[in-house]
Coordinates of C-alpha atoms in Angstrom, one line a residue:
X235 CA -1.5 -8.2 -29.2
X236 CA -2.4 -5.1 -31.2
X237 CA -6.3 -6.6 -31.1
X238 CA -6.1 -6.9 -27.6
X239 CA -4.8 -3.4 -27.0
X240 CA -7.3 -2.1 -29.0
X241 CA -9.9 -3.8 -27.4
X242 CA -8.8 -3.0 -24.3
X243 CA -9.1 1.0 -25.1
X244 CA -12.5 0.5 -27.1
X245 CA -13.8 -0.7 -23.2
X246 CA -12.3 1.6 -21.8
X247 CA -13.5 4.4 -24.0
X248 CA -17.3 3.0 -23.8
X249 CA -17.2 2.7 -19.6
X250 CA -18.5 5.8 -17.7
X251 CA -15.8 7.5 -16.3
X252 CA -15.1 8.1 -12.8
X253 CA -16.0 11.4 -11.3
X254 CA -12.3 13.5 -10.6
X255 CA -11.5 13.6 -7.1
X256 CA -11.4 17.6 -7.4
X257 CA -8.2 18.7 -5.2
X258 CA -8.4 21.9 -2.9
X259 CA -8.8 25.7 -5.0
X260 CA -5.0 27.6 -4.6
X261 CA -5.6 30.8 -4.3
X262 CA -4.3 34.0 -6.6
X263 CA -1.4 35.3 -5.2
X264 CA -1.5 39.0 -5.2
X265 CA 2.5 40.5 -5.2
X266 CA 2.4 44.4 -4.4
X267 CA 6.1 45.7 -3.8
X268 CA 7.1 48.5 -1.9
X269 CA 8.7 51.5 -1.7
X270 CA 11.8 52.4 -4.3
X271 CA 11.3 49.5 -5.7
X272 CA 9.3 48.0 -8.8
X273 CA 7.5 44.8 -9.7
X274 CA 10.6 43.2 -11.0
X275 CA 11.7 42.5 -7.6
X276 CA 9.4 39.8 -7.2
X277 CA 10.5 37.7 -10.7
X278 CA 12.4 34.5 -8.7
X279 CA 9.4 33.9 -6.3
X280 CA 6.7 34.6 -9.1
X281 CA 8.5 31.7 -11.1
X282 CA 8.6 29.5 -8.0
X283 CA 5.0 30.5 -7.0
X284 CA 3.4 29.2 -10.7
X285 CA 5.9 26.0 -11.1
X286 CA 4.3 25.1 -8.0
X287 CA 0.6 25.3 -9.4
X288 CA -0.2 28.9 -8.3
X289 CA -1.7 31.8 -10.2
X290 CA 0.0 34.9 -9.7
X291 CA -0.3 39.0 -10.4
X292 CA 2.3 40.9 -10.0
X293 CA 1.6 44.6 -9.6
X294 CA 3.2 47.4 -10.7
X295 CA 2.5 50.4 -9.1
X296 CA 1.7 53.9 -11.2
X297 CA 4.4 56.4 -10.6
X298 CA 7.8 54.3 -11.7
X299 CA 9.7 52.8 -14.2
X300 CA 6.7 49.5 -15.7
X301 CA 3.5 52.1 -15.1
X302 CA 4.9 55.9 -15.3
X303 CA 2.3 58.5 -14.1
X304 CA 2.7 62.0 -13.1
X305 CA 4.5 62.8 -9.5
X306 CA 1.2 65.1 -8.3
X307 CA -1.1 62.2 -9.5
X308 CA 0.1 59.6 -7.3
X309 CA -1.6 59.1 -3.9
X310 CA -2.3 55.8 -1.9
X311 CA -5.4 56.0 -2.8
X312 CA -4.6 55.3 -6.4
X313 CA -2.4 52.5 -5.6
X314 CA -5.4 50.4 -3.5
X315 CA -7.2 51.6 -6.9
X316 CA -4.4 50.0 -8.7
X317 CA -4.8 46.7 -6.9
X318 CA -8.8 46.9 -6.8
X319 CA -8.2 47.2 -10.8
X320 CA -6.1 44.2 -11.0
X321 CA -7.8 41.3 -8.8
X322 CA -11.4 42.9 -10.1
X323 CA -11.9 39.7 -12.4
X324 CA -11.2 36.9 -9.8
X325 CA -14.0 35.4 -8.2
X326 CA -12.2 32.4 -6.0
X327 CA -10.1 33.8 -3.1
X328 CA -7.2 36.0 -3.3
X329 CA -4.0 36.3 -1.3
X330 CA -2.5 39.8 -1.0
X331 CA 0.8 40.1 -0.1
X332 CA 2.8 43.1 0.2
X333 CA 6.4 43.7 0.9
X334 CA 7.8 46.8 3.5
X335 CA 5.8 50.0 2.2
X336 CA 3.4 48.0 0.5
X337 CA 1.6 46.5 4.1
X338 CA 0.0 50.0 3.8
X339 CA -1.0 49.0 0.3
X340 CA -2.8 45.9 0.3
X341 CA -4.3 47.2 4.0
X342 CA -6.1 50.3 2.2
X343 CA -7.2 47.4 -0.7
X344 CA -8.7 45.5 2.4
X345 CA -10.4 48.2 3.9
X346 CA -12.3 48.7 0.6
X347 CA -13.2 45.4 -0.5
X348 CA -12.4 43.3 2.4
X349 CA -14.8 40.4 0.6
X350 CA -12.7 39.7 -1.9
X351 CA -9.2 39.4 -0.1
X352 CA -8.6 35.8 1.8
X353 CA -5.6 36.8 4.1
X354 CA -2.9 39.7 3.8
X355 CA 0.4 38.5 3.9
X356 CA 3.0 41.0 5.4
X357 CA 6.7 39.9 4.1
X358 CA 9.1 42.6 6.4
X359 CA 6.2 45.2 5.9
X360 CA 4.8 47.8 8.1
X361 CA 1.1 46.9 9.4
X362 CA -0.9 49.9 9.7
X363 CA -3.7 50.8 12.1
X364 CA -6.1 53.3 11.8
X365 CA -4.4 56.8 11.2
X366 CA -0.8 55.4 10.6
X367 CA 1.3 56.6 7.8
X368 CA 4.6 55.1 6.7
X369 CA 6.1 58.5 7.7
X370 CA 4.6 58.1 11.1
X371 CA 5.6 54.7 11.6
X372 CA 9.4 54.5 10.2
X373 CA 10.0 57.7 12.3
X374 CA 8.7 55.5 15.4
X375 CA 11.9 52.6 14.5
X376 CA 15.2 53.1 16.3
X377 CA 16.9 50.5 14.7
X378 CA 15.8 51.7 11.1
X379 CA 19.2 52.4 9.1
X380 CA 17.0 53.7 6.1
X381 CA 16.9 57.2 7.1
X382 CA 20.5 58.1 6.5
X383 CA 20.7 56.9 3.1
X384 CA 18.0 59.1 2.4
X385 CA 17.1 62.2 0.0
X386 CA 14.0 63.9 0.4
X387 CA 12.9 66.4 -2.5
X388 CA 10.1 68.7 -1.2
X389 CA 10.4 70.5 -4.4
X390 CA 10.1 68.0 -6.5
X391 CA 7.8 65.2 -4.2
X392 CA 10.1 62.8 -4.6
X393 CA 12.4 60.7 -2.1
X394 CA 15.5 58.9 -3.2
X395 CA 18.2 56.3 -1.9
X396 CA 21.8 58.3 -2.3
X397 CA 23.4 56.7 -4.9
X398 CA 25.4 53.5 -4.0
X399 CA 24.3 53.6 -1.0
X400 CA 21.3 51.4 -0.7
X401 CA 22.4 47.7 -1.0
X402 CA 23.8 47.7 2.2
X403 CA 21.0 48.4 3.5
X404 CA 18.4 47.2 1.6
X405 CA 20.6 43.8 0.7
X406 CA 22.5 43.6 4.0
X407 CA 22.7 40.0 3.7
X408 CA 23.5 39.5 0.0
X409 CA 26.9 38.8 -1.4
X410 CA 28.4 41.6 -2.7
X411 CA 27.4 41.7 -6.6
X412 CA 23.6 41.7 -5.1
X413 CA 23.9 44.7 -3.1
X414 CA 25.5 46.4 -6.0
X415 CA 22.3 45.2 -8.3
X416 CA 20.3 46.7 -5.8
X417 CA 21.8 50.0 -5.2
X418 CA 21.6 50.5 -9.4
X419 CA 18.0 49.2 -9.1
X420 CA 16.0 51.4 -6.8
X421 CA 14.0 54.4 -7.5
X422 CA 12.4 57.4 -6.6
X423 CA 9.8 57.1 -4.5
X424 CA 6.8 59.5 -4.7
X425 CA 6.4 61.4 -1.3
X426 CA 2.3 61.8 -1.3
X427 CA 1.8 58.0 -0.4
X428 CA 4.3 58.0 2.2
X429 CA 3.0 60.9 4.4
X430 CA -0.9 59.9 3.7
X431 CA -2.6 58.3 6.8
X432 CA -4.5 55.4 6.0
X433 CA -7.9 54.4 7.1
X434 CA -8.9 51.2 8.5
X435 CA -11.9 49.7 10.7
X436 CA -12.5 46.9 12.8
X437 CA -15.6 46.0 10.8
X438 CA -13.5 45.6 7.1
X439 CA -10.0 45.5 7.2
X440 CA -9.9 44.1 11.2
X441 CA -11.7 41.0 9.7
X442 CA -9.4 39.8 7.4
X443 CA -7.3 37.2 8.1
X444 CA -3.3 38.3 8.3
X445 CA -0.2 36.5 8.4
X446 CA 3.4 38.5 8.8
X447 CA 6.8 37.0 7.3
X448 CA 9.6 39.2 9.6
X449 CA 12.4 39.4 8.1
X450 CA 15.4 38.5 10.8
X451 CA 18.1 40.7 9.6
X452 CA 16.5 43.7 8.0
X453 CA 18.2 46.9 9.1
X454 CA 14.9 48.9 6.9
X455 CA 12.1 47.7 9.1
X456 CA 13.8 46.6 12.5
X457 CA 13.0 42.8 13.0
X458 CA 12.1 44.3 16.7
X459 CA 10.2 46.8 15.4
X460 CA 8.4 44.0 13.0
X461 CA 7.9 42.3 16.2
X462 CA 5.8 45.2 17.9
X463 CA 3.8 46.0 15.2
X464 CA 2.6 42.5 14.7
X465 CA 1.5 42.7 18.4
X466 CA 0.1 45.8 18.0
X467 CA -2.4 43.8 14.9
X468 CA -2.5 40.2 15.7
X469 CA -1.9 37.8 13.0
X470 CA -3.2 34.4 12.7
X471 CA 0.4 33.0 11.8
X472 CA 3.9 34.7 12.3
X473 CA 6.4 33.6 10.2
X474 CA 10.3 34.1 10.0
X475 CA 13.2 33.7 7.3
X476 CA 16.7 34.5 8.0
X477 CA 17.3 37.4 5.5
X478 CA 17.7 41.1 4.9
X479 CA 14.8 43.7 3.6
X480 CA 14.8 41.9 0.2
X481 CA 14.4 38.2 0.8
X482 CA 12.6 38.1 -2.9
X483 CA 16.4 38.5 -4.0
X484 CA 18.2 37.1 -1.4
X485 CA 16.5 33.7 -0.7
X486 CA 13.7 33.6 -3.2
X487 CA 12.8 29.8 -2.8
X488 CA 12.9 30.2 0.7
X489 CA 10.3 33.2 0.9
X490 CA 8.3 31.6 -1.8
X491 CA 7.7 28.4 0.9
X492 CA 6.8 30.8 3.5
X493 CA 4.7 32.6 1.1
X494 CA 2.7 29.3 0.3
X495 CA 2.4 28.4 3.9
X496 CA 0.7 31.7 4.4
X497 CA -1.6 31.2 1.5
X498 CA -3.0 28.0 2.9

């Protein structure tokens, strides 16, 4: 039996080899969080993301806890920089996707090198057109319940959730021990990106495909509010998961799925 065995794998050794039956390339997935937050928030989905075969970056922007910079250097210009700096070696196709403040993000990234991004995925994010800035567009949502938890420190050119205050919001459908995670989590957010107006033209960022994940019970971004800016910038594919603002902690697998259908 042994002879036979060995005889068997010395044929099969000298035979020429099938050519693989190469599978479709995944793309890189590209996680850019938002505002008061940092890149931790995206550690369930990132593990779902690569058990399922997927390479993945997960960005942390300058100006926070993970990549501290100096308030006055901060600008949303830096942080498409910061993303440009991070997917510069990749040379198959990239998926950007970028949660609540970070829409405005990955849109500036794919206004500047709109060649390298294969779709921008907006999970509960605001979606810019030309001349919007988050300040201009949170102001425009009624059903926001953001604003009252606010601080903003001119002084300083910082804004900052009042303490305990925002896993309600933020967390809204989270048990209770989640919330309180989340209110001891968030930071301060840098005030120059926020009021900066972002530039965008048909010719670059309008020509990159887009796919929007609304969140169904976020009381940061309205879900109607979601709703109008997604028909304000049509998306190829609108997607929807029954959570709060923070579905990376609240029903990771869940947004990870939606996150895959999105990549393609």
């Amino acid at each position: 039996m042994k002879k036979l065995i060995s005889a068997a794998a010395s044929i099969a050794a000298a035979a020429t080899p099938l050519p693989a039956l190469a599978g479709p390339t995944k793309p890189t997935i590209v996680l850019v969080h938002g505002a008061f937050e940092t890149a931790e928030v995206w550690g369930y989905v990132v593990a779902k993301l690569e058990k399922d075969g997927y390479k993945v970056k997960n960005i942390a922007l300058p100006g926070r806890p993970g990549n501290e910079r100096a308030v006055t250097e901060i600008s949303l210009d830096l942080y498409q920089r910061t993303v440009a700096s991070a997917i510069a070696d990749e040379t198959g196709p990239v998926v950007l996707v970028g949660h609540s403040f970070g829409g405005f993000t990955i849109s500036a990234e794919a206004e500047a090198e709109p060649q390298k991004i294969k779709t921008l995925v907006y999970v509960a994010a605001y979606i810019p057109r030309n001349g919007d800035s988050l300040l201009s567009l949170a102001t425009a949502d009624s059903g926001s319940k953001l604003g009252p938890v606010l601080d903003i420190d001119k002084e300083h050119g910082l804004a900052s959730v009042k303490p305990g205050a925002g896993g309600g919001v933020f967390a809204s459908d989270g048990p209770q021990q989640v919330q309180d995670a989340v209110s001891g989590a968030v930071v301060a957010e840098p005030l120059a990106p926020l009021a900066t107006p972002v530039t965008l033209t048909a010719d670059r960022f309008g020509k990159v495909d887009k796919v929007a994940i609304r969140t169904l019970r976020d009381q940061v971004i309205s879900t109607g509010y979601q709703a109008t800016m997604i028909k304000a910038t049509p998306v190829r594919l609108s997607l929807t998961i029954d959570t709060g603002h923070v579905p990376f902690l609240t029903q990771p697998d869940a947004l990870a799925a939606e996150i895959e259908k999105a990549a393609g």
